[in-house]
C-alpha cells in the first residue's frame, strides 16, 4: 500500500518554533519512531513536511545580514530548507531503521511545484512569514517584498497559490515503487510558474497540505495521512459541545466545513486537502497526531475521511 | 554508458565567487547546455558539484546574525547548500531539456558521505572556510568551531577527511538506471561518522573530487568526467616548458604526481581522484573544461586517464 505522510511543524521542532538544530534532531528522532512502525509493516511511503520555522530562521539571518548580501528570493530559501529538513529526517529515520533492523533506503528529493501565475493569490498576498520588522526596516524591505502591518511591527506577506502539479512526481512514484522511502515536497514545494516552455521560481508559499494532496493523487497513493498535534478532528472544537469525528464521508464533512467548523490556517486546509484527495481518486484520508499514526492507520483511532 | 560529471565551482558561479542568485542561475544555464549534449546522446549521468561560495555566504549570514541564532553546524549547512544548488541545476537543466526536446527527468538527492572519525584529518583541521572574524568574534566562535589565525583576523578551520562510502549510492544507482539524471554528493556530500549502529553529522568538508570518485566506483560508472576551468591537465603548468597531457596511463601519471606537477587544493585532488577511479575498476577519467565536455567525451580534446 502506498501512503503520503504529511508531517506538521511540531513533528520536526516540537512546540518550540524557535527550536535550534539540536532540538530539531531530537524531535525528529521521535517522529522517526512513529514512521518506522509503518515502514516495518510494509508500507510504501513518501513523507512531506512544513518549513515555516526554518524559513523564518533564514529570513531573520538575511535580515541581520542585509548590508552584506542581497536577500535570496523565497523560492531559493525554500530549496535550502528542503535540503536542511530532508537531511535531518533522512538521518534520523535511517538510524531508527538500523536500531530496529529495518532494511529500507531513504532519500530526499528536491521538489518543485507548479502554480498558476494568474492565481488570484498573487493579486493580494496575505500570508505573513519571517520576523517582525520595524517601521524603518519595513520601508527598506518594501523594495523587494509586500509588507503588512501586524501587532508590534511589520511582516513580509507572500501569496499562497494553489498547487497545479508536482514537477518531480513521476520520479517520486518510481522511487517509492522501488521500495525507497522518499522525503519530498518539503514546505509545500518550491513554487514555480510556466513562462513559455520554461519554469521559473516565484516568491510564494504553497500550503503543505494542498501540495501533499496533489502528490498523493499524482503518485496514486491509497492513503493521505496528515499528522498534526491533535488525535481527532472535532466539531465545535474547544467548545462545550465539542464532538470528535471518527469516521466521515466527504459530503457530510464538506457541509461542516462550509458551516465554519475548521479555521483557515489550521484545520481548514487539512480538511480541504482530504476532501480533494478523495474526490481525485484517493481511498482514505486520515488526520491524527504523530504519536498515533500507526494506530490510526490500523483503524484504532484518528479521523477517517472517505467517499 | 554511465558517467559521473563533477562540476567545478565556476560551472555554477563563474569566476565571481560572490555571485548572487541571479548570476548563479545565469552561469548554471550555460553549464546546462554542455550537459544537455551528453544527455541527448544517451548518456546516463549523475552530476556532482562544489559548494564553497554558497557555504561561505551562509557562514557570513550566520556571523552577522550571531546574537539572534546559535550558528548551525557545518554538516547542516552542507545540506542547505545541496538543496540550493541542486534546485538551481535541476531547474536550468529541465529548461534546457525542454528547449531541445529532450525527454529526461532530473532529480536532486540529498547525499550523506561516510568518513572515519579516526581519520588523521580530524586531529588537525587545516581547511579555512567562510568569512574573517575579529578577535572578539573568534572567541565566541571557538565554543563551536576550531578557529585559525590568518591575515587580518580569524577563520573557521575544518578537517577534510577522506570519503569511505556514499550512504545513498544504491539509490543513486537505481535512479540512473531508471534513466533519471541525478544531482548528488553536492559539496563533497554531508560528512557523517558511525557511532555504534548510527550515523551522525560532523563538522568537516569532503573534497568534492574524492567524493565524486567514490560515487563513480560505487555505482559502476565507466567514466569520471571532471570539469574545471582548463581544457587540459599540464606538466610544468604555467612554465616555459609547459606540456599538455592528452592521453596517459595511471602509472606514468602517478610518477608526475609524486614529482609535484599538480598542486594540492587545485589540480592535485583531481589527479588523485582520477587515479583512484581507474584503480577501483573505472574505465576512463577525463579532465577538461565545462565548454569542452562533449568534445572530450567524444575523444577530440581533454586529458584522458586510463589503466
PDB file of N, CA, C and O in Angstrom, chain A residues 4 46 48 82 109-115 162-173 182 184-186 188-192 199 206-219, chain B residues 90 94 105:
ATOM      1  N   UNK A   4       0.988   8.840   1.503  1.00  0.00           N
ATOM      2  CA  UNK A   4       1.732  10.076   1.746  1.00  0.00           C
ATOM      3  C   UNK A   4       1.566  10.405   3.227  1.00  0.00           C
ATOM      4  O   UNK A   4       0.442  10.425   3.738  1.00  0.00           O
ATOM      5  N   UNK A  46       5.858   8.202   0.999  1.00  0.00           N
ATOM      6  CA  UNK A  46       6.588   9.444   0.787  1.00  0.00           C
ATOM      7  C   UNK A  46       6.211  10.357   1.946  1.00  0.00           C
ATOM      8  O   UNK A  46       5.060  10.363   2.398  1.00  0.00           O
ATOM      9  N   UNK A  48       6.032  14.188   3.432  1.00  0.00           N
ATOM     10  CA  UNK A  48       6.077  15.619   3.143  1.00  0.00           C
ATOM     11  C   UNK A  48       6.127  16.362   4.477  1.00  0.00           C
ATOM     12  O   UNK A  48       5.841  15.773   5.522  1.00  0.00           O
ATOM     13  N   UNK A  82      14.439  22.601   2.187  1.00  0.00           N
ATOM     14  CA  UNK A  82      14.209  21.202   1.793  1.00  0.00           C
ATOM     15  C   UNK A  82      15.461  20.367   2.034  1.00  0.00           C
ATOM     16  O   UNK A  82      15.385  19.223   2.483  1.00  0.00           O
ATOM     17  N   UNK A 109      14.221  14.207  -2.057  1.00  0.00           N
ATOM     18  CA  UNK A 109      14.128  14.711  -3.429  1.00  0.00           C
ATOM     19  C   UNK A 109      13.772  16.200  -3.382  1.00  0.00           C
ATOM     20  O   UNK A 109      12.741  16.570  -2.820  1.00  0.00           O
ATOM     21  N   UNK A 110      14.620  17.034  -3.952  1.00  0.00           N
ATOM     22  CA  UNK A 110      14.285  18.462  -4.029  1.00  0.00           C
ATOM     23  C   UNK A 110      13.117  18.609  -5.014  1.00  0.00           C
ATOM     24  O   UNK A 110      13.215  18.175  -6.157  1.00  0.00           O
ATOM     25  N   UNK A 111      12.032  19.211  -4.541  1.00  0.00           N
ATOM     26  CA  UNK A 111      10.766  19.150  -5.287  1.00  0.00           C
ATOM     27  C   UNK A 111      10.240  20.527  -5.679  1.00  0.00           C
ATOM     28  O   UNK A 111      10.073  21.402  -4.825  1.00  0.00           O
ATOM     29  N   UNK A 112       9.969  20.693  -6.958  1.00  0.00           N
ATOM     30  CA  UNK A 112       9.344  21.918  -7.461  1.00  0.00           C
ATOM     31  C   UNK A 112       7.847  21.666  -7.676  1.00  0.00           C
ATOM     32  O   UNK A 112       7.458  20.580  -8.091  1.00  0.00           O
ATOM     33  N   UNK A 113       7.047  22.694  -7.413  1.00  0.00           N
ATOM     34  CA  UNK A 113       5.598  22.545  -7.574  1.00  0.00           C
ATOM     35  C   UNK A 113       5.074  23.673  -8.468  1.00  0.00           C
ATOM     36  O   UNK A 113       5.319  24.855  -8.204  1.00  0.00           O
ATOM     37  N   UNK A 114       4.401  23.278  -9.515  1.00  0.00           N
ATOM     38  CA  UNK A 114       3.892  24.254 -10.478  1.00  0.00           C
ATOM     39  C   UNK A 114       2.658  24.970  -9.937  1.00  0.00           C
ATOM     40  O   UNK A 114       1.730  24.325  -9.444  1.00  0.00           O
ATOM     41  N   UNK A 115       2.657  26.296 -10.012  1.00  0.00           N
ATOM     42  CA  UNK A 115       1.467  27.087  -9.674  1.00  0.00           C
ATOM     43  C   UNK A 115       1.136  27.980 -10.879  1.00  0.00           C
ATOM     44  O   UNK A 115       1.954  28.144 -11.789  1.00  0.00           O
ATOM     45  N   UNK A 162      -2.527  27.958  -5.202  1.00  0.00           N
ATOM     46  CA  UNK A 162      -2.845  26.519  -5.201  1.00  0.00           C
ATOM     47  C   UNK A 162      -1.842  25.750  -6.070  1.00  0.00           C
ATOM     48  O   UNK A 162      -1.488  26.227  -7.147  1.00  0.00           O
ATOM     49  N   UNK A 163      -1.415  24.590  -5.623  1.00  0.00           N
ATOM     50  CA  UNK A 163      -0.520  23.775  -6.462  1.00  0.00           C
ATOM     51  C   UNK A 163      -1.269  23.173  -7.643  1.00  0.00           C
ATOM     52  O   UNK A 163      -2.383  22.672  -7.473  1.00  0.00           O
ATOM     53  N   UNK A 164      -0.683  23.246  -8.841  1.00  0.00           N
ATOM     54  CA  UNK A 164      -1.294  22.636 -10.027  1.00  0.00           C
ATOM     55  C   UNK A 164      -0.773  21.229 -10.260  1.00  0.00           C
ATOM     56  O   UNK A 164      -1.526  20.319 -10.573  1.00  0.00           O
ATOM     57  N   UNK A 165       0.555  21.070 -10.124  1.00  0.00           N
ATOM     58  CA  UNK A 165       1.137  19.732 -10.271  1.00  0.00           C
ATOM     59  C   UNK A 165       2.540  19.710  -9.678  1.00  0.00           C
ATOM     60  O   UNK A 165       3.172  20.748  -9.506  1.00  0.00           O
ATOM     61  N   UNK A 166       3.008  18.516  -9.377  1.00  0.00           N
ATOM     62  CA  UNK A 166       4.323  18.322  -8.770  1.00  0.00           C
ATOM     63  C   UNK A 166       5.302  17.974  -9.887  1.00  0.00           C
ATOM     64  O   UNK A 166       5.121  16.956 -10.578  1.00  0.00           O
ATOM     65  N   UNK A 167       6.310  18.824 -10.100  1.00  0.00           N
ATOM     66  CA  UNK A 167       7.219  18.628 -11.239  1.00  0.00           C
ATOM     67  C   UNK A 167       7.905  17.259 -11.179  1.00  0.00           C
ATOM     68  O   UNK A 167       8.057  16.591 -12.197  1.00  0.00           O
ATOM     69  N   UNK A 168       8.295  16.819  -9.991  1.00  0.00           N
ATOM     70  CA  UNK A 168       9.072  15.571  -9.859  1.00  0.00           C
ATOM     71  C   UNK A 168       8.213  14.359  -9.463  1.00  0.00           C
ATOM     72  O   UNK A 168       8.763  13.343  -9.012  1.00  0.00           O
ATOM     73  N   UNK A 169       6.887  14.432  -9.638  1.00  0.00           N
ATOM     74  CA  UNK A 169       6.065  13.339  -9.092  1.00  0.00           C
ATOM     75  C   UNK A 169       6.346  11.996  -9.748  1.00  0.00           C
ATOM     76  O   UNK A 169       6.270  10.943  -9.111  1.00  0.00           O
ATOM     77  N   UNK A 170       6.693  12.008 -11.020  1.00  0.00           N
ATOM     78  CA  UNK A 170       6.985  10.758 -11.724  1.00  0.00           C
ATOM     79  C   UNK A 170       8.206  10.047 -11.116  1.00  0.00           C
ATOM     80  O   UNK A 170       8.219   8.834 -10.937  1.00  0.00           O
ATOM     81  N   UNK A 171       9.213  10.852 -10.790  1.00  0.00           N
ATOM     82  CA  UNK A 171      10.428  10.310 -10.151  1.00  0.00           C
ATOM     83  C   UNK A 171      10.081   9.749  -8.775  1.00  0.00           C
ATOM     84  O   UNK A 171      10.502   8.651  -8.403  1.00  0.00           O
ATOM     85  N   UNK A 172       9.310  10.514  -8.026  1.00  0.00           N
ATOM     86  CA  UNK A 172       8.942  10.101  -6.660  1.00  0.00           C
ATOM     87  C   UNK A 172       8.166   8.777  -6.719  1.00  0.00           C
ATOM     88  O   UNK A 172       8.419   7.871  -5.928  1.00  0.00           O
ATOM     89  N   UNK A 173       7.264   8.670  -7.677  1.00  0.00           N
ATOM     90  CA  UNK A 173       6.483   7.439  -7.855  1.00  0.00           C
ATOM     91  C   UNK A 173       7.397   6.248  -8.134  1.00  0.00           C
ATOM     92  O   UNK A 173       7.284   5.198  -7.502  1.00  0.00           O
ATOM     93  N   UNK A 182      10.723   8.091   0.410  1.00  0.00           N
ATOM     94  CA  UNK A 182      11.072   9.366  -0.205  1.00  0.00           C
ATOM     95  C   UNK A 182      10.586  10.533   0.648  1.00  0.00           C
ATOM     96  O   UNK A 182       9.439  10.531   1.094  1.00  0.00           O
ATOM     97  N   UNK A 184       9.790  14.384   0.248  1.00  0.00           N
ATOM     98  CA  UNK A 184       9.567  15.242  -0.926  1.00  0.00           C
ATOM     99  C   UNK A 184       8.572  16.354  -0.625  1.00  0.00           C
ATOM    100  O   UNK A 184       7.873  16.325   0.386  1.00  0.00           O
ATOM    101  N   UNK A 185       8.527  17.328  -1.501  1.00  0.00           N
ATOM    102  CA  UNK A 185       7.522  18.389  -1.381  1.00  0.00           C
ATOM    103  C   UNK A 185       7.639  19.199  -0.107  1.00  0.00           C
ATOM    104  O   UNK A 185       6.651  19.773   0.374  1.00  0.00           O
ATOM    105  N   UNK A 186       8.847  19.274   0.458  1.00  0.00           N
ATOM    106  CA  UNK A 186       9.044  19.993   1.710  1.00  0.00           C
ATOM    107  C   UNK A 186       8.583  21.437   1.641  1.00  0.00           C
ATOM    108  O   UNK A 186       8.801  22.115   0.644  1.00  0.00           O
ATOM    109  N   UNK A 188       5.738  22.534   1.206  1.00  0.00           N
ATOM    110  CA  UNK A 188       4.751  22.739   0.144  1.00  0.00           C
ATOM    111  C   UNK A 188       5.373  22.733  -1.239  1.00  0.00           C
ATOM    112  O   UNK A 188       4.690  22.905  -2.246  1.00  0.00           O
ATOM    113  N   UNK A 189       6.704  22.523  -1.278  1.00  0.00           N
ATOM    114  CA  UNK A 189       7.420  22.512  -2.568  1.00  0.00           C
ATOM    115  C   UNK A 189       7.917  23.890  -2.954  1.00  0.00           C
ATOM    116  O   UNK A 189       7.455  24.908  -2.426  1.00  0.00           O
ATOM    117  N   UNK A 190       8.885  23.917  -3.863  1.00  0.00           N
ATOM    118  CA  UNK A 190       9.409  25.189  -4.378  1.00  0.00           C
ATOM    119  C   UNK A 190       8.452  25.673  -5.460  1.00  0.00           C
ATOM    120  O   UNK A 190       8.281  25.002  -6.484  1.00  0.00           O
ATOM    121  N   UNK A 191       7.805  26.831  -5.266  1.00  0.00           N
ATOM    122  CA  UNK A 191       6.801  27.268  -6.242  1.00  0.00           C
ATOM    123  C   UNK A 191       7.437  27.753  -7.546  1.00  0.00           C
ATOM    124  O   UNK A 191       8.335  28.593  -7.532  1.00  0.00           O
ATOM    125  N   UNK A 192       6.983  27.191  -8.654  1.00  0.00           N
ATOM    126  CA  UNK A 192       7.456  27.622  -9.975  1.00  0.00           C
ATOM    127  C   UNK A 192       6.254  27.898 -10.876  1.00  0.00           C
ATOM    128  O   UNK A 192       5.184  27.329 -10.695  1.00  0.00           O
ATOM    129  N   UNK A 199      10.237  26.760 -16.802  1.00  0.00           N
ATOM    130  CA  UNK A 199       9.686  27.030 -15.477  1.00  0.00           C
ATOM    131  C   UNK A 199      10.647  27.948 -14.726  1.00  0.00           C
ATOM    132  O   UNK A 199      11.859  27.895 -14.917  1.00  0.00           O
ATOM    133  N   UNK A 206       3.435  27.621  -0.821  1.00  0.00           N
ATOM    134  CA  UNK A 206       2.322  26.719  -1.106  1.00  0.00           C
ATOM    135  C   UNK A 206       1.952  25.980   0.172  1.00  0.00           C
ATOM    136  O   UNK A 206       2.831  25.490   0.887  1.00  0.00           O
ATOM    137  N   UNK A 207       0.670  25.913   0.477  1.00  0.00           N
ATOM    138  CA  UNK A 207       0.228  25.171   1.652  1.00  0.00           C
ATOM    139  C   UNK A 207       0.700  23.719   1.557  1.00  0.00           C
ATOM    140  O   UNK A 207       0.475  23.057   0.557  1.00  0.00           O
ATOM    141  N   UNK A 208       1.337  23.227   2.619  1.00  0.00           N
ATOM    142  CA  UNK A 208       1.950  21.894   2.528  1.00  0.00           C
ATOM    143  C   UNK A 208       0.898  20.771   2.478  1.00  0.00           C
ATOM    144  O   UNK A 208       1.148  19.707   1.911  1.00  0.00           O
ATOM    145  N   UNK A 209      -0.289  21.025   3.037  1.00  0.00           N
ATOM    146  CA  UNK A 209      -1.337  20.011   2.958  1.00  0.00           C
ATOM    147  C   UNK A 209      -1.900  19.911   1.537  1.00  0.00           C
ATOM    148  O   UNK A 209      -2.166  18.819   1.046  1.00  0.00           O
ATOM    149  N   UNK A 210      -2.048  21.069   0.880  1.00  0.00           N
ATOM    150  CA  UNK A 210      -2.519  21.056  -0.512  1.00  0.00           C
ATOM    151  C   UNK A 210      -1.497  20.363  -1.420  1.00  0.00           C
ATOM    152  O   UNK A 210      -1.853  19.572  -2.295  1.00  0.00           O
ATOM    153  N   UNK A 211      -0.206  20.676  -1.207  1.00  0.00           N
ATOM    154  CA  UNK A 211       0.845  20.062  -2.034  1.00  0.00           C
ATOM    155  C   UNK A 211       0.903  18.553  -1.775  1.00  0.00           C
ATOM    156  O   UNK A 211       1.083  17.754  -2.703  1.00  0.00           O
ATOM    157  N   UNK A 212       0.714  18.162  -0.510  1.00  0.00           N
ATOM    158  CA  UNK A 212       0.737  16.737  -0.157  1.00  0.00           C
ATOM    159  C   UNK A 212      -0.394  15.989  -0.861  1.00  0.00           C
ATOM    160  O   UNK A 212      -0.223  14.868  -1.337  1.00  0.00           O
ATOM    161  N   UNK A 213      -1.570  16.636  -0.899  1.00  0.00           N
ATOM    162  CA  UNK A 213      -2.720  16.019  -1.573  1.00  0.00           C
ATOM    163  C   UNK A 213      -2.436  15.827  -3.062  1.00  0.00           C
ATOM    164  O   UNK A 213      -2.695  14.759  -3.614  1.00  0.00           O
ATOM    165  N   UNK A 214      -1.893  16.857  -3.702  1.00  0.00           N
ATOM    166  CA  UNK A 214      -1.554  16.768  -5.129  1.00  0.00           C
ATOM    167  C   UNK A 214      -0.609  15.601  -5.372  1.00  0.00           C
ATOM    168  O   UNK A 214      -0.804  14.784  -6.264  1.00  0.00           O
ATOM    169  N   UNK A 215       0.440  15.556  -4.559  1.00  0.00           N
ATOM    170  CA  UNK A 215       1.436  14.497  -4.712  1.00  0.00           C
ATOM    171  C   UNK A 215       0.790  13.132  -4.514  1.00  0.00           C
ATOM    172  O   UNK A 215       1.027  12.189  -5.283  1.00  0.00           O
ATOM    173  N   UNK A 216      -0.058  13.034  -3.478  1.00  0.00           N
ATOM    174  CA  UNK A 216      -0.715  11.764  -3.165  1.00  0.00           C
ATOM    175  C   UNK A 216      -1.523  11.262  -4.367  1.00  0.00           C
ATOM    176  O   UNK A 216      -1.436  10.100  -4.759  1.00  0.00           O
ATOM    177  N   UNK A 217      -2.301  12.158  -4.987  1.00  0.00           N
ATOM    178  CA  UNK A 217      -3.100  11.755  -6.141  1.00  0.00           C
ATOM    179  C   UNK A 217      -2.213  11.442  -7.353  1.00  0.00           C
ATOM    180  O   UNK A 217      -2.458  10.479  -8.076  1.00  0.00           O
ATOM    181  N   UNK A 218      -1.160  12.240  -7.554  1.00  0.00           N
ATOM    182  CA  UNK A 218      -0.321  12.038  -8.744  1.00  0.00           C
ATOM    183  C   UNK A 218       0.456  10.729  -8.703  1.00  0.00           C
ATOM    184  O   UNK A 218       0.736  10.142  -9.740  1.00  0.00           O
ATOM    185  N   UNK A 219       0.827  10.287  -7.506  1.00  0.00           N
ATOM    186  CA  UNK A 219       1.566   9.017  -7.450  1.00  0.00           C
ATOM    187  C   UNK A 219       0.627   7.836  -7.206  1.00  0.00           C
ATOM    188  O   UNK A 219       1.075   6.704  -7.077  1.00  0.00           O
TER     189      UNK A 219
ATOM    190  N   UNK B  90      18.881  21.672 -11.343  1.00  0.00           N
ATOM    191  CA  UNK B  90      17.729  20.879 -11.768  1.00  0.00           C
ATOM    192  C   UNK B  90      16.776  21.717 -12.636  1.00  0.00           C
ATOM    193  O   UNK B  90      16.307  21.283 -13.677  1.00  0.00           O
ATOM    194  N   UNK B  94      16.330  21.244 -16.657  1.00  0.00           N
ATOM    195  CA  UNK B  94      14.980  20.918 -17.134  1.00  0.00           C
ATOM    196  C   UNK B  94      14.572  21.891 -18.240  1.00  0.00           C
ATOM    197  O   UNK B  94      14.017  21.487 -19.270  1.00  0.00           O
ATOM    198  N   UNK B 105      14.124  12.957 -17.063  1.00  0.00           N
ATOM    199  CA  UNK B 105      13.795  13.531 -15.764  1.00  0.00           C
ATOM    200  C   UNK B 105      15.062  13.820 -14.958  1.00  0.00           C
ATOM    201  O   UNK B 105      16.081  13.165 -15.159  1.00  0.00           O
TER     202      UNK B 105
END
